[in-house]
């Protein structure tokens, strides 16, 4: 399953789930609070110049900058 960390720039996908890496993964919880929840569309709109990090993503009308380690928690399904 593809993650947001591997989604190419200018591509859009639907969030399948957000995975916690530990039982108390505060980053995964925070992503959910920000709206990174199953069924939402997300698009990579820019990447950083070195190592393509951070990545800028659009979620609804909001934009966020995420580290690859954060984006790797967000699993995607292809848009239909």
mmCIF file of C-alpha atoms in Angstrom:
data_model
loop_
_atom_site.group_PDB
_atom_site.id
_atom_site.type_symbol
_atom_site.label_atom_id
_atom_site.label_comp_id
_atom_site.label_asym_id
_atom_site.label_seq_id
_atom_site.Cartn_x
_atom_site.Cartn_y
_atom_site.Cartn_z
ATOM 1 C CA UNK A 1 0.000 0.000 0.000
ATOM 2 C CA UNK A 2 1.332 3.411 -0.937
ATOM 3 C CA UNK A 3 1.992 6.048 1.697
ATOM 4 C CA UNK A 4 1.838 9.817 1.470
ATOM 5 C CA UNK A 5 5.653 9.874 1.742
ATOM 6 C CA UNK A 6 5.925 8.130 -1.662
ATOM 7 C CA UNK A 7 3.126 9.967 -3.478
ATOM 8 C CA UNK A 8 4.670 12.009 -6.326
ATOM 9 C CA UNK A 9 4.283 15.781 -6.518
ATOM 10 C CA UNK A 10 1.030 16.959 -8.177
ATOM 11 C CA UNK A 11 -0.664 13.625 -7.509
ATOM 12 C CA UNK A 12 -3.784 13.145 -5.434
ATOM 13 C CA UNK A 13 -4.987 10.133 -3.454
ATOM 14 C CA UNK A 14 -7.481 9.152 -0.795
ATOM 15 C CA UNK A 15 -6.377 8.381 2.754
ATOM 16 C CA UNK A 16 -6.969 4.731 3.657
ATOM 17 C CA UNK A 17 -5.711 4.943 7.248
ATOM 18 C CA UNK A 18 -3.149 6.495 9.585
ATOM 19 C CA UNK A 19 -0.895 3.966 11.265
ATOM 20 C CA UNK A 20 0.544 4.378 14.746
ATOM 21 C CA UNK A 21 4.131 3.162 15.119
ATOM 22 C CA UNK A 22 3.769 2.765 18.903
ATOM 23 C CA UNK A 23 0.858 2.369 21.316
ATOM 24 C CA UNK A 24 1.168 6.039 22.260
ATOM 25 C CA UNK A 25 2.086 7.570 18.885
ATOM 26 C CA UNK A 26 1.281 11.248 19.440
ATOM 27 C CA UNK A 27 2.181 12.121 15.851
ATOM 28 C CA UNK A 28 -0.453 9.723 14.462
ATOM 29 C CA UNK A 29 -2.990 11.112 16.924
ATOM 30 C CA UNK A 30 -2.146 14.684 15.917
ATOM 31 C CA UNK A 31 -2.452 13.827 12.208
ATOM 32 C CA UNK A 32 -5.952 12.540 12.904
ATOM 33 C CA UNK A 33 -6.818 15.708 14.822
ATOM 34 C CA UNK A 34 -5.651 17.795 11.848
ATOM 35 C CA UNK A 35 -8.013 15.926 9.525
ATOM 36 C CA UNK A 36 -5.834 13.176 8.075
ATOM 37 C CA UNK A 37 -8.596 10.607 8.349
ATOM 38 C CA UNK A 38 -9.803 7.766 6.084
ATOM 39 C CA UNK A 39 -11.743 8.942 3.033
ATOM 40 C CA UNK A 40 -10.152 12.406 2.782
ATOM 41 C CA UNK A 41 -8.401 13.465 -0.416
ATOM 42 C CA UNK A 42 -4.802 14.607 -0.104
ATOM 43 C CA UNK A 43 -2.431 16.027 -2.710
ATOM 44 C CA UNK A 44 1.331 16.602 -2.671
ATOM 45 C CA UNK A 45 1.787 20.181 -3.897
ATOM 46 C CA UNK A 46 5.523 20.741 -3.283
ATOM 47 C CA UNK A 47 8.660 19.068 -2.013
ATOM 48 C CA UNK A 48 11.753 20.472 -0.367
ATOM 49 C CA UNK A 49 14.895 21.054 -2.428
ATOM 50 C CA UNK A 50 17.149 18.573 -0.615
ATOM 51 C CA UNK A 51 15.949 15.017 -0.206
ATOM 52 C CA UNK A 52 12.456 16.187 -1.163
ATOM 53 C CA UNK A 53 11.755 16.968 2.483
ATOM 54 C CA UNK A 54 9.585 18.390 3.895
ATOM 55 C CA UNK A 55 6.611 17.811 1.622
ATOM 56 C CA UNK A 56 3.734 20.282 1.335
ATOM 57 C CA UNK A 57 0.309 18.689 1.084
ATOM 58 C CA UNK A 58 -3.196 19.978 0.514
ATOM 59 C CA UNK A 59 -5.969 18.491 2.607
ATOM 60 C CA UNK A 60 -9.276 20.141 1.758
ATOM 61 C CA UNK A 61 -8.599 23.879 1.831
ATOM 62 C CA UNK A 62 -5.659 23.567 4.251
ATOM 63 C CA UNK A 63 -1.979 23.089 3.526
ATOM 64 C CA UNK A 64 0.510 21.300 5.759
ATOM 65 C CA UNK A 65 4.262 20.654 5.693
ATOM 66 C CA UNK A 66 5.134 17.125 6.775
ATOM 67 C CA UNK A 67 8.357 15.244 7.343
ATOM 68 C CA UNK A 68 8.696 11.951 5.478
ATOM 69 C CA UNK A 69 8.494 10.068 8.788
ATOM 70 C CA UNK A 70 5.129 11.709 9.455
ATOM 71 C CA UNK A 71 3.818 11.202 5.910
ATOM 72 C CA UNK A 72 4.858 7.523 6.015
ATOM 73 C CA UNK A 73 2.187 6.940 8.682
ATOM 74 C CA UNK A 74 -0.537 7.934 6.184
ATOM 75 C CA UNK A 75 -1.521 5.018 3.938
ATOM 76 C CA UNK A 76 -3.334 5.759 0.682
ATOM 77 C CA UNK A 77 -5.722 4.187 -1.726
ATOM 78 C CA UNK A 78 -5.840 5.284 -5.359
ATOM 79 C CA UNK A 79 -8.636 7.704 -6.297
ATOM 80 C CA UNK A 80 -11.498 6.100 -8.195
#
